[in-house]
mmCIF file of C-alpha atoms (C1' of nucleotides) in Angstrom:
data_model
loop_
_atom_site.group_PDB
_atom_site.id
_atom_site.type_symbol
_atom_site.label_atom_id
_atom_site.label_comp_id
_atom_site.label_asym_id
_atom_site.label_seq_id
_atom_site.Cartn_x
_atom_site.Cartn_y
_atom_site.Cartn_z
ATOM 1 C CA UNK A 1 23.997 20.151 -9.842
ATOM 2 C CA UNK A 2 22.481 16.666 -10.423
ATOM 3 C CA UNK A 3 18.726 16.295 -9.396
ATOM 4 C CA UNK A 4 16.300 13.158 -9.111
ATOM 5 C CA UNK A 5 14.603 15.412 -11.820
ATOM 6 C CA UNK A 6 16.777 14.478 -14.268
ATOM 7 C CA UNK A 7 16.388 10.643 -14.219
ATOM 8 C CA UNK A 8 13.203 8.959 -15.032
ATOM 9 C CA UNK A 9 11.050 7.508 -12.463
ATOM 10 C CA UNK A 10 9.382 4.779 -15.315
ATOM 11 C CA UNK A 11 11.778 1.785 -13.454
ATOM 12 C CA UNK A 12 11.492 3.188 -10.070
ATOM 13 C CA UNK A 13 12.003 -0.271 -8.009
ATOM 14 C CA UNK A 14 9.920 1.274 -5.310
ATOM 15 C CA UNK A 15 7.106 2.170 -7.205
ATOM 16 C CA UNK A 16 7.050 -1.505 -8.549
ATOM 17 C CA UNK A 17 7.359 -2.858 -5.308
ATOM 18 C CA UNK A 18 4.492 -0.699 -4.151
ATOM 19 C CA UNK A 19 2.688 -1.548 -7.095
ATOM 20 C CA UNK A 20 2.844 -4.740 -5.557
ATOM 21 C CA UNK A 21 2.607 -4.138 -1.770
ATOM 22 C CA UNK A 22 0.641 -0.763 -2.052
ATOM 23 C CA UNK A 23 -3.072 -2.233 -3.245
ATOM 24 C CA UNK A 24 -4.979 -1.449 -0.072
ATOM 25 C CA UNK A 25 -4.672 -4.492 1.757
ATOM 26 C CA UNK A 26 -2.110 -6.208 0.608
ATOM 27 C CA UNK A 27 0.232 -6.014 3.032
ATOM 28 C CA UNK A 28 -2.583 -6.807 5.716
ATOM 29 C CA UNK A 29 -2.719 -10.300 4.590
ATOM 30 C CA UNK A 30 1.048 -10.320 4.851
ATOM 31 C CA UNK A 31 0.901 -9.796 8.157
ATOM 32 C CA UNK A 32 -1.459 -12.705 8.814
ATOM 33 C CA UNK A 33 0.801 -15.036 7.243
ATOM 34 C CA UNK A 34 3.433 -14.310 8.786
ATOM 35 C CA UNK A 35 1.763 -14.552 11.921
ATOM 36 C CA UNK A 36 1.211 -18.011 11.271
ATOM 37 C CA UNK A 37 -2.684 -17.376 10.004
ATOM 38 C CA UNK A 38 -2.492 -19.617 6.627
ATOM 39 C CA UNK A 39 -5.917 -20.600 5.705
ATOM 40 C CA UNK A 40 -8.716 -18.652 3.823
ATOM 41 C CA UNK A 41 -11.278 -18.221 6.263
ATOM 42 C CA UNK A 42 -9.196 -18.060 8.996
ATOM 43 C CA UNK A 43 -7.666 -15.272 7.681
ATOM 44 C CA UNK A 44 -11.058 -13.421 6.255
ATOM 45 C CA UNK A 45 -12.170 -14.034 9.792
ATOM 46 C CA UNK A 46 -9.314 -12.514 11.407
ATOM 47 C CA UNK A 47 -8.751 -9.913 9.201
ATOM 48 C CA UNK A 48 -11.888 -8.968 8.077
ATOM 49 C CA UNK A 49 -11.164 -7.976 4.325
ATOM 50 C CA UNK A 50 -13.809 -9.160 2.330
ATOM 51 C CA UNK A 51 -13.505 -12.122 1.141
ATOM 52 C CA UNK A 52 -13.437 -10.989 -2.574
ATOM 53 C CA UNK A 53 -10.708 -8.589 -1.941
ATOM 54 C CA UNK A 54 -8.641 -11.805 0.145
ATOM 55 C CA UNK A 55 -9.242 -13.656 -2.675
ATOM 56 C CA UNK A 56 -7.932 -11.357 -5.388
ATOM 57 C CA UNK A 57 -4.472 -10.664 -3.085
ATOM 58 C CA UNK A 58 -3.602 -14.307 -2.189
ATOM 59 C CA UNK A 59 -4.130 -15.246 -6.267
ATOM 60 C CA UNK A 60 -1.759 -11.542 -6.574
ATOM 61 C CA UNK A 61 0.798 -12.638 -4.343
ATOM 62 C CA UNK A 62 1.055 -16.397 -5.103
ATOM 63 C CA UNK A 63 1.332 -15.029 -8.746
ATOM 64 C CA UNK A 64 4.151 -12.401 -7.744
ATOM 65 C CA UNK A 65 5.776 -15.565 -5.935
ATOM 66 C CA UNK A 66 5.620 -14.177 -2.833
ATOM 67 C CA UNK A 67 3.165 -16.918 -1.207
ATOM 68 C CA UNK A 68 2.906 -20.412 -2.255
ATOM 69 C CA UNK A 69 -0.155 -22.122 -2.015
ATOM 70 C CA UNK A 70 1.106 -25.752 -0.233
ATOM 71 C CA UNK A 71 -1.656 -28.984 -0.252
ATOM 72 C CA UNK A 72 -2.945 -30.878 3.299
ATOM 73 C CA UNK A 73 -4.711 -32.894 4.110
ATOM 74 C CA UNK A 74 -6.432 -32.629 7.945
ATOM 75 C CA UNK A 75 -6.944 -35.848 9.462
ATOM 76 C CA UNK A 76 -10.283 -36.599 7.791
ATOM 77 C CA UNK A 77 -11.147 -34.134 6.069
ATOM 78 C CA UNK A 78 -10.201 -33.553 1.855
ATOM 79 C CA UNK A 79 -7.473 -32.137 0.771
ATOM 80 C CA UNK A 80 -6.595 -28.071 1.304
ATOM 81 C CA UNK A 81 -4.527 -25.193 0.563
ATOM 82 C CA UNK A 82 -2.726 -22.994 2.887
ATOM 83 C CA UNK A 83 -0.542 -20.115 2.116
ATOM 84 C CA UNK A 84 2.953 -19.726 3.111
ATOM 85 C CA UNK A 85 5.822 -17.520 2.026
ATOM 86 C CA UNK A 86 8.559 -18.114 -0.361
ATOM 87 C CA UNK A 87 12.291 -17.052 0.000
ATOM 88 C CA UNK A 88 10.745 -13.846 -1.898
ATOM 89 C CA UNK A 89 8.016 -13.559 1.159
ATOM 90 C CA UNK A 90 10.463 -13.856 3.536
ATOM 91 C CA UNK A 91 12.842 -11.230 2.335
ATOM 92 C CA UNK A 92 9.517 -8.968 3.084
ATOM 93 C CA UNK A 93 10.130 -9.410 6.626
ATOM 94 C CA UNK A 94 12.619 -6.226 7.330
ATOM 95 C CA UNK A 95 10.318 -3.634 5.234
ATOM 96 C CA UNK A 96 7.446 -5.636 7.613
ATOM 97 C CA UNK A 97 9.726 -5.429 10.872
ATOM 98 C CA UNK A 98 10.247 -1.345 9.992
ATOM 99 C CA UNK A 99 6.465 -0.893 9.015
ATOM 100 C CA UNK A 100 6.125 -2.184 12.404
ATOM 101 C CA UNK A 101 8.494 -0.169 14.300
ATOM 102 C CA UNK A 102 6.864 3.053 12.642
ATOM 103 C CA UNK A 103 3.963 2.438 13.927
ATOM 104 C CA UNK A 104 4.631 1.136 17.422
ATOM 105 C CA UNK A 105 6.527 5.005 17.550
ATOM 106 C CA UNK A 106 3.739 6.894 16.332
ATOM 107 C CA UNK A 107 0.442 5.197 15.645
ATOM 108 C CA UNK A 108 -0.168 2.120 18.203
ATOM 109 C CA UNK A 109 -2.372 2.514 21.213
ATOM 110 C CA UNK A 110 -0.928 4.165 24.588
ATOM 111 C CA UNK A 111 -0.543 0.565 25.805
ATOM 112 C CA UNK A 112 1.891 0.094 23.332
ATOM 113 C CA UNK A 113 1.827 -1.951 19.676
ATOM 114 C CA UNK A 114 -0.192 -4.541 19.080
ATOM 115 C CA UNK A 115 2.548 -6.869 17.582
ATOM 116 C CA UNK A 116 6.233 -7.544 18.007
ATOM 117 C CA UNK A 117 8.959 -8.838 15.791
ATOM 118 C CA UNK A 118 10.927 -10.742 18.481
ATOM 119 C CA UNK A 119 14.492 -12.759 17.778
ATOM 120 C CA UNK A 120 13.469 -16.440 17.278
ATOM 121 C CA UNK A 121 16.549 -17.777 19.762
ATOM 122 C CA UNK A 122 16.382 -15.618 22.329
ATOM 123 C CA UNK A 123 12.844 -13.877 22.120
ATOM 124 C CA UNK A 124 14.501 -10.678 22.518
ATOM 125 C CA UNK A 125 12.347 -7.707 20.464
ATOM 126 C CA UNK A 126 14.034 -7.182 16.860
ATOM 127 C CA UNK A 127 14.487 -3.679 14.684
ATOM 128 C CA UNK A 128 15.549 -2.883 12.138
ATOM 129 C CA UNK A 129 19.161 -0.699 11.568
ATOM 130 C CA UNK A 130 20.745 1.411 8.936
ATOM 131 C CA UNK A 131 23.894 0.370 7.972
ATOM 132 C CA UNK A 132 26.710 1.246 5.411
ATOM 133 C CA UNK A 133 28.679 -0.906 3.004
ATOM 134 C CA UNK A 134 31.579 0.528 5.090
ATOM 135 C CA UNK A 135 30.163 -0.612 8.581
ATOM 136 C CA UNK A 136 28.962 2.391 9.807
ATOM 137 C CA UNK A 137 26.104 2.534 11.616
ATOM 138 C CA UNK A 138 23.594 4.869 10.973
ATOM 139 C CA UNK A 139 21.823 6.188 13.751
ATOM 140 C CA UNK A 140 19.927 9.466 12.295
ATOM 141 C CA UNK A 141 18.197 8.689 9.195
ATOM 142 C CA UNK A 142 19.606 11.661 7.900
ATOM 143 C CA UNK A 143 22.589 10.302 7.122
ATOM 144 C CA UNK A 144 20.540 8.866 4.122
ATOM 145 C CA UNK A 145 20.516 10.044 0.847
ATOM 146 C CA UNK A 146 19.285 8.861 -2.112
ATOM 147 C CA UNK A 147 21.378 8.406 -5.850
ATOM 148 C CA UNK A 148 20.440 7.478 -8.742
ATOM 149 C CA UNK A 149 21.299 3.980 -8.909
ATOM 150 C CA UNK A 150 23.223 1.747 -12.031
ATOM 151 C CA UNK A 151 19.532 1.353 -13.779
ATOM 152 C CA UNK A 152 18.709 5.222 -13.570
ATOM 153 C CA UNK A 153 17.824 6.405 -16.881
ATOM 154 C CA UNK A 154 18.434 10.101 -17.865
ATOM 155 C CA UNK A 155 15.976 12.262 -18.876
ATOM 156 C CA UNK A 156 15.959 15.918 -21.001
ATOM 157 C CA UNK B 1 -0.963 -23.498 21.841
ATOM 158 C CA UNK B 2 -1.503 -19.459 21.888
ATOM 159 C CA UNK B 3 -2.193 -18.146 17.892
ATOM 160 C CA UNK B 4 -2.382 -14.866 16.370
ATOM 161 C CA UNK B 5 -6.459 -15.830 15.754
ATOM 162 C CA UNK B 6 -6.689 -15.447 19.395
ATOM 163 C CA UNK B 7 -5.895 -11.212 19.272
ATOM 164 C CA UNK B 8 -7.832 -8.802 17.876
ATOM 165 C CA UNK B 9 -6.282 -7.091 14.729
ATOM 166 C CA UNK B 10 -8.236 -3.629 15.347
ATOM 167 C CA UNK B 11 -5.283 -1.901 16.967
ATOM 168 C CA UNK B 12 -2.669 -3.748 14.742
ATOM 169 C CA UNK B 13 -0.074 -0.877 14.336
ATOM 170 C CA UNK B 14 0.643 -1.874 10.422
ATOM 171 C CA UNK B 15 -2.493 -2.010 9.252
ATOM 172 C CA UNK B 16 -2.733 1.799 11.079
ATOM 173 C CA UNK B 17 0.330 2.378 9.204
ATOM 174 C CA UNK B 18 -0.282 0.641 6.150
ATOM 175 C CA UNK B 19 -3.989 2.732 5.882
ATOM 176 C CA UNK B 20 -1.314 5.777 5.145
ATOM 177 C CA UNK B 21 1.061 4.742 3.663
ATOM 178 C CA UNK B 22 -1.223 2.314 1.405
ATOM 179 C CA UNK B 23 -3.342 4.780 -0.518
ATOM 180 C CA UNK B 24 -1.877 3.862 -3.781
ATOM 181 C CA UNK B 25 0.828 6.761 -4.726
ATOM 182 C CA UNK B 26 1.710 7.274 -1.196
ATOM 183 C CA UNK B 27 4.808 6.469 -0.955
ATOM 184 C CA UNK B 28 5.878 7.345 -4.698
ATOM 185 C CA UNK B 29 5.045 10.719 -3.231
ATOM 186 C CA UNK B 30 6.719 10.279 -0.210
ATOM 187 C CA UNK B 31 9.742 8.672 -2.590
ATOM 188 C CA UNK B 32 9.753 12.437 -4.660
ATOM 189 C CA UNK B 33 10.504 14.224 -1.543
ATOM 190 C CA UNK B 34 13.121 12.259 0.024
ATOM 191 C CA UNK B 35 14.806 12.616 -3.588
ATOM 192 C CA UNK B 36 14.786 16.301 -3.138
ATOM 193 C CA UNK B 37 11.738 17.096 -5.400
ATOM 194 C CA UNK B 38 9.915 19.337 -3.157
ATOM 195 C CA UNK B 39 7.474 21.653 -5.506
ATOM 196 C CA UNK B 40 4.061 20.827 -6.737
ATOM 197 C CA UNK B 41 4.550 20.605 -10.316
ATOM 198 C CA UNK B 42 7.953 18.998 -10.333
ATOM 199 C CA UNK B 43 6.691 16.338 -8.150
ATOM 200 C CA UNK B 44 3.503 15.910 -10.793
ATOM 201 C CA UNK B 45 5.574 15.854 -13.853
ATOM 202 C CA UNK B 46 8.430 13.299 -12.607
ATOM 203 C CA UNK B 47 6.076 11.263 -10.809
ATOM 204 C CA UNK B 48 3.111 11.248 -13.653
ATOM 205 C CA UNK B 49 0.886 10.999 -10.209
ATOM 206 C CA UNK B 50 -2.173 12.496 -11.127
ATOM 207 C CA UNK B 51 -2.777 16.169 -9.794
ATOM 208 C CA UNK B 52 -5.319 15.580 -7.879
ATOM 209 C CA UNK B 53 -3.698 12.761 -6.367
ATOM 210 C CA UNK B 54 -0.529 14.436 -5.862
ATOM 211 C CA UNK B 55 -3.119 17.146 -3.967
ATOM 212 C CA UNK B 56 -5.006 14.284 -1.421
ATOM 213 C CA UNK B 57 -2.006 12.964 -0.909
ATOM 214 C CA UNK B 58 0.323 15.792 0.379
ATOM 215 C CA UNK B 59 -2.495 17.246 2.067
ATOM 216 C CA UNK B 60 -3.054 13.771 3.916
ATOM 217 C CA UNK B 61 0.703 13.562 4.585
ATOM 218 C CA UNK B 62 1.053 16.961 5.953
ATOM 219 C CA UNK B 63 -2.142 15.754 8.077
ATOM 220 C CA UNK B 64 -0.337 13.175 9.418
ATOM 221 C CA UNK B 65 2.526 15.337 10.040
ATOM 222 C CA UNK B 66 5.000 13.277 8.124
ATOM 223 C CA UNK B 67 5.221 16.407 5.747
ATOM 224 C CA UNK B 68 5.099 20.323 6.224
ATOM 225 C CA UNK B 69 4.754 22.796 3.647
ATOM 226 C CA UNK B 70 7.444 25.338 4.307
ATOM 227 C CA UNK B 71 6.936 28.938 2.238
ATOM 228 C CA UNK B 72 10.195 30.155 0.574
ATOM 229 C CA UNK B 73 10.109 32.716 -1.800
ATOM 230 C CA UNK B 74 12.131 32.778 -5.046
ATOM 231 C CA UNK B 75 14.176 35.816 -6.418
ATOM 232 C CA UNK B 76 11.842 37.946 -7.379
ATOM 233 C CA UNK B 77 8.431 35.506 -7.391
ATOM 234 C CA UNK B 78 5.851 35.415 -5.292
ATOM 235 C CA UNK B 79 5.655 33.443 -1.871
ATOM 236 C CA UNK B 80 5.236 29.717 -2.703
ATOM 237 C CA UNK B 81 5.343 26.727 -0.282
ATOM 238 C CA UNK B 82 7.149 23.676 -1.003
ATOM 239 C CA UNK B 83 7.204 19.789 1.248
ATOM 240 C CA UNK B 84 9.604 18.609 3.404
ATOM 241 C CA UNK B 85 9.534 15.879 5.651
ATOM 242 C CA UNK B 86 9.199 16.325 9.734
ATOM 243 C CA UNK B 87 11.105 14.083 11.633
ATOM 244 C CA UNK B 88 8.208 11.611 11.894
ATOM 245 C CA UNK B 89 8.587 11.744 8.324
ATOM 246 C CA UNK B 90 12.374 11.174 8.161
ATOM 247 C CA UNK B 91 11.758 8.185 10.488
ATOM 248 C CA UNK B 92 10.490 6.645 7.570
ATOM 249 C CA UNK B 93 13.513 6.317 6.126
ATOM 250 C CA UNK B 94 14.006 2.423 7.088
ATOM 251 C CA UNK B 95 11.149 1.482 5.636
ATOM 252 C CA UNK B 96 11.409 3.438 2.342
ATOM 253 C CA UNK B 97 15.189 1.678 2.376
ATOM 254 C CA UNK B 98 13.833 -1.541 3.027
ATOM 255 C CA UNK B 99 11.622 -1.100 -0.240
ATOM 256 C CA UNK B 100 14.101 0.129 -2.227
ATOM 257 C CA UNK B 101 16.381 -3.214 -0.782
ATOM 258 C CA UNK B 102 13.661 -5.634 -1.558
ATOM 259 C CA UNK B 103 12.537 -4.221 -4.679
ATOM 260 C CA UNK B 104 16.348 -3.881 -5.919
ATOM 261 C CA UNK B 105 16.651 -7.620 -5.670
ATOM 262 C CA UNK B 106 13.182 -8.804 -6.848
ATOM 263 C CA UNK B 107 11.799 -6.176 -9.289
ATOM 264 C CA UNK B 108 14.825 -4.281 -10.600
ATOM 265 C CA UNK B 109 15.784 -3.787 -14.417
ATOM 266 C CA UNK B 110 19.012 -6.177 -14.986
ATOM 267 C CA UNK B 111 21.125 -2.993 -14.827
ATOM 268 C CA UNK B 112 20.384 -2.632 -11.451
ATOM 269 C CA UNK B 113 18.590 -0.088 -9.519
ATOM 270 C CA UNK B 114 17.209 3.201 -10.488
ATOM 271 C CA UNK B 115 17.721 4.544 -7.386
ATOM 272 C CA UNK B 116 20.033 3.510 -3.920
ATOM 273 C CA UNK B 117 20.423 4.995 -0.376
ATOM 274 C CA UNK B 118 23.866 5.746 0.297
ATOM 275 C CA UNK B 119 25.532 6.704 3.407
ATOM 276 C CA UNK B 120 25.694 10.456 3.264
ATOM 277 C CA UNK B 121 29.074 10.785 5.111
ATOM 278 C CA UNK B 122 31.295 8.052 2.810
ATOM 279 C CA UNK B 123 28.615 7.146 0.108
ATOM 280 C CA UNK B 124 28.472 3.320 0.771
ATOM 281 C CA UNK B 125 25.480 2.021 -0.173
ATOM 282 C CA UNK B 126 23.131 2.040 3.226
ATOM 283 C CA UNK B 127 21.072 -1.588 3.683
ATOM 284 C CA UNK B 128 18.827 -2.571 6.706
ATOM 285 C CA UNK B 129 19.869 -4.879 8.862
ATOM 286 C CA UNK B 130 18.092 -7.123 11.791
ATOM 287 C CA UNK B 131 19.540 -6.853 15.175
ATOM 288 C CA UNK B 132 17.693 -8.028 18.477
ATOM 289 C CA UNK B 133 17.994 -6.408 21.937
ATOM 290 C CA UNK B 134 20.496 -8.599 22.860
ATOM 291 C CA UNK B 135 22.485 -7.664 20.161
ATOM 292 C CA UNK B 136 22.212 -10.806 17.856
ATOM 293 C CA UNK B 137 22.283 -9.741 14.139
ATOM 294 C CA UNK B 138 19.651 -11.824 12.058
ATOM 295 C CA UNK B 139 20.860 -12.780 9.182
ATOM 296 C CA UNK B 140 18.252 -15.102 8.105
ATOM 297 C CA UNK B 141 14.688 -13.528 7.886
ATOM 298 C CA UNK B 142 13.496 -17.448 9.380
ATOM 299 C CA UNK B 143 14.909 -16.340 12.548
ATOM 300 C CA UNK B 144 12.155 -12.887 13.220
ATOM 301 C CA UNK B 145 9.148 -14.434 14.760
ATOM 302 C CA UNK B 146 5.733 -12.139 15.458
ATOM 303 C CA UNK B 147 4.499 -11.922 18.492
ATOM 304 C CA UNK B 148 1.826 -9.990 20.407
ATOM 305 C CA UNK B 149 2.830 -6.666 21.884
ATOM 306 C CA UNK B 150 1.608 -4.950 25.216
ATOM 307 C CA UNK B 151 -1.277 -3.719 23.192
ATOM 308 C CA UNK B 152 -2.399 -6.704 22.441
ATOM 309 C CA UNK B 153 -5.803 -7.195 22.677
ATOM 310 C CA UNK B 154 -7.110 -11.052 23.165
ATOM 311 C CA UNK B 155 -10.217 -12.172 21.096
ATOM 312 C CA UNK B 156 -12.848 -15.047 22.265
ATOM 313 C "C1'" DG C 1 -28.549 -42.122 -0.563
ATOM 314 C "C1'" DT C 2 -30.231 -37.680 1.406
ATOM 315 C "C1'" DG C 3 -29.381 -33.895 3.843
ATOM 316 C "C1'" DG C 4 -26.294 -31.021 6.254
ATOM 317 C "C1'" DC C 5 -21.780 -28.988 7.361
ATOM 318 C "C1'" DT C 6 -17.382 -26.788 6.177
ATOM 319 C "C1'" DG C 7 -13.720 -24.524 3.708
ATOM 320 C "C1'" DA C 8 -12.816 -21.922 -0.071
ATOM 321 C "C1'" DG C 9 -14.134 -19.555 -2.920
ATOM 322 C "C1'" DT C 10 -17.400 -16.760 -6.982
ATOM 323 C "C1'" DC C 11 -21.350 -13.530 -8.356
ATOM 324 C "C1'" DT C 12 -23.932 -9.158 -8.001
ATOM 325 C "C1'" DG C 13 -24.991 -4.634 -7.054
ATOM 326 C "C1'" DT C 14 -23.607 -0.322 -4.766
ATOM 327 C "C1'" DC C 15 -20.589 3.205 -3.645
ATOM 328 C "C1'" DA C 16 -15.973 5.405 -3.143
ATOM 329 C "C1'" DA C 17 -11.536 6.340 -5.334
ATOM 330 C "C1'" DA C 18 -8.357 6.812 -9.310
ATOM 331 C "C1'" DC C 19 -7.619 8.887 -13.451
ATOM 332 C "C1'" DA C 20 -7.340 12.200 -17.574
ATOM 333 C "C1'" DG C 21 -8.122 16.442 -19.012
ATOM 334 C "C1'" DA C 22 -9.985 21.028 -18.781
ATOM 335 C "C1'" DC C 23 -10.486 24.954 -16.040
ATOM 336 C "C1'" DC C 24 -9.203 28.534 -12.412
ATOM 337 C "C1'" DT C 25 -6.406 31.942 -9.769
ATOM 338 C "C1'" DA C 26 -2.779 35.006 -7.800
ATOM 339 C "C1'" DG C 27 1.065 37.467 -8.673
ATOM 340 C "C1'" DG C 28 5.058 38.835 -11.484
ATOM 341 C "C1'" DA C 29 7.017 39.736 -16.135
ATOM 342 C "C1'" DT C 30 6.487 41.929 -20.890
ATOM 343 C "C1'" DA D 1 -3.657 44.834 -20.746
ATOM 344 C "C1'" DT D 2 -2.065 40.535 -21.550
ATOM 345 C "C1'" DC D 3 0.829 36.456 -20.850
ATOM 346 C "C1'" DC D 4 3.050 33.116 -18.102
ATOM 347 C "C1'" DT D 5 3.654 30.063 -14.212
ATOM 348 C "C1'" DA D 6 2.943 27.400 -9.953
ATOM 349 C "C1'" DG D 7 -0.285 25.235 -7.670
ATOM 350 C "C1'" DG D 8 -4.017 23.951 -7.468
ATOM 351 C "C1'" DT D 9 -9.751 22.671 -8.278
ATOM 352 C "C1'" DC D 10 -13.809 20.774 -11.171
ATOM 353 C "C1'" DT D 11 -16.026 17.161 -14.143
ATOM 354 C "C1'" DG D 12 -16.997 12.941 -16.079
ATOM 355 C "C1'" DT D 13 -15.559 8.111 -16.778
ATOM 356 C "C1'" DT D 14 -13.715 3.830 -15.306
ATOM 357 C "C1'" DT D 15 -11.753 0.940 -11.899
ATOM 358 C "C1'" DG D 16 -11.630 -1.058 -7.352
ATOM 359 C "C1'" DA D 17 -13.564 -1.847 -2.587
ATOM 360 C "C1'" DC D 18 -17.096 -3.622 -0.102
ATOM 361 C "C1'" DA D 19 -21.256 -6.379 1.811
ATOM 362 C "C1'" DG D 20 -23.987 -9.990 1.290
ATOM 363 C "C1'" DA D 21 -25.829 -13.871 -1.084
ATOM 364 C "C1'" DC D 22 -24.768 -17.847 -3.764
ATOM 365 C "C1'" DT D 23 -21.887 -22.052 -5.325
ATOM 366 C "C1'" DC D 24 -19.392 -26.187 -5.130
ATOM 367 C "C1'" DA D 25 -16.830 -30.227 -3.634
ATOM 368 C "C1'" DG D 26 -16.183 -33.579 -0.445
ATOM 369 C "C1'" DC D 27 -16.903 -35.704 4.121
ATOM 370 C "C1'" DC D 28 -20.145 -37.240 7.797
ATOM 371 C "C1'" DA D 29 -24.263 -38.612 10.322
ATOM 372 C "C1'" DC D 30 -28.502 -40.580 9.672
#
DNA sequence: GTGGCTGAGTCTGTCAAACAGACCTAGGAT
DNA sequence: ATCCTAGGTCTGTTTGACAGACTCAGCCAC
């Protein structure tokens, strides 16, 4: 019987992404770019992670090349920087959209969630699905199970 | 023009869920279990999580009910208790699949990924996909655009 | 030009959390 | 009686979060 326990967890992807995603509010100032909130202060303001802290994830994620800091220049003012997502950043957006779906189920307010992914062309809400390389769809998330993967490495 | 500085970000469902799942080995715990290492020790030694990590965390996961310890006893030991995840827990699934997804494209070894989710009935390799309630499938992450919720709370 | 304002940070000190490593404990095996 | 094992807890050190003050560059009004 082959267990997880037998293949090392040193190249997990998942514990590099979360290496990446999982400092404490990392993932916070994803959300406010996304949500179209681009500029320092704006986003300390709105946020409310100290500005220290913003400062260390923005230079983390434009390093990961997951933002991109992008120049402008408002109409009299000097030039600026705002933050936007890359391809990379972008690709974020289901593990964002199912962060989000979580927690509308089971920790939003009785009102209901605070933010919605919704389709672009029709407005319609989005979510995210399990699917197959066959086509199936997967509608209990039991029907998951994890393998080792072509970069598991053996252990014992 | 209506912004995402004009709502407050105190009930924001992800950050709720991110202030779980974002303590640092989390997830990497959470990661153990889905893979079928339920027990303490095994957990500590594959994950290298330190023990009194490994101790917060399950403790704050079966807080949160996403885990329960379940007692089983083995042939002729004494009781012990080992983690499995509740359904609240299992709903998790997307977003631990959207990780593994992102992280198999981005921060992979060039062999590929150490681990995959795979369609328990007919292996395939399971992916998340986008879908809106009218059915669209997005395709393009460009096309998911945030919006406020009915919990939205409005600022100023 | 002097002084003030604004955006985008950096610096400093405090306090909580992560970490490594040793220690503890209950029950079964020898 | 002692050893072994699973599943923890305790201790001390180092890292990170946090709040609040400070800096700095350029524009603007006077």
């Amino acid at each position: 019987m082959t267990s997880a326990l037998d293949f090392s967890t040193d190249n997990c992807q998942v514990a590099r992404t979360m290496a990446i995603l999982g400092e404490r509010s990392t993932v916070v100032v994803l959300r406010e770019v996304f949500n179209g909130v681009r500029r320092f202060d704006d986003m300390q303001r709105h946020s409310g992670v100290p500005r220290q802290v913003l400062s260390n994830r923005l230079a983390m994620l434009v390093d990961e090349g997951i933002l991109r800091r992008v120049p402008y220049r408002p109409e009299g003012g000097r030039e600026r920087h705002e933050y936007r997502p890359t391809a990379k950043g972008l690709d974020l957006y289901p593990v964002l959209t199912a962060l989000a779906e979580w927690g509308a189920r089971y920790v939003a307010d009785p009102e209901g969630p605070a933010v919605e992914m919704r389709h672009r062309d029709c407005g319609e809400p989005v979510h995210v699905a399990l699917e197959c390389g066959a086509g199936h769809r997967l509608d209990d998330p039991r029907e998951v199970v994890p393998a080792p993967g072509p970069g598991a490495i053996a252990v014992r």
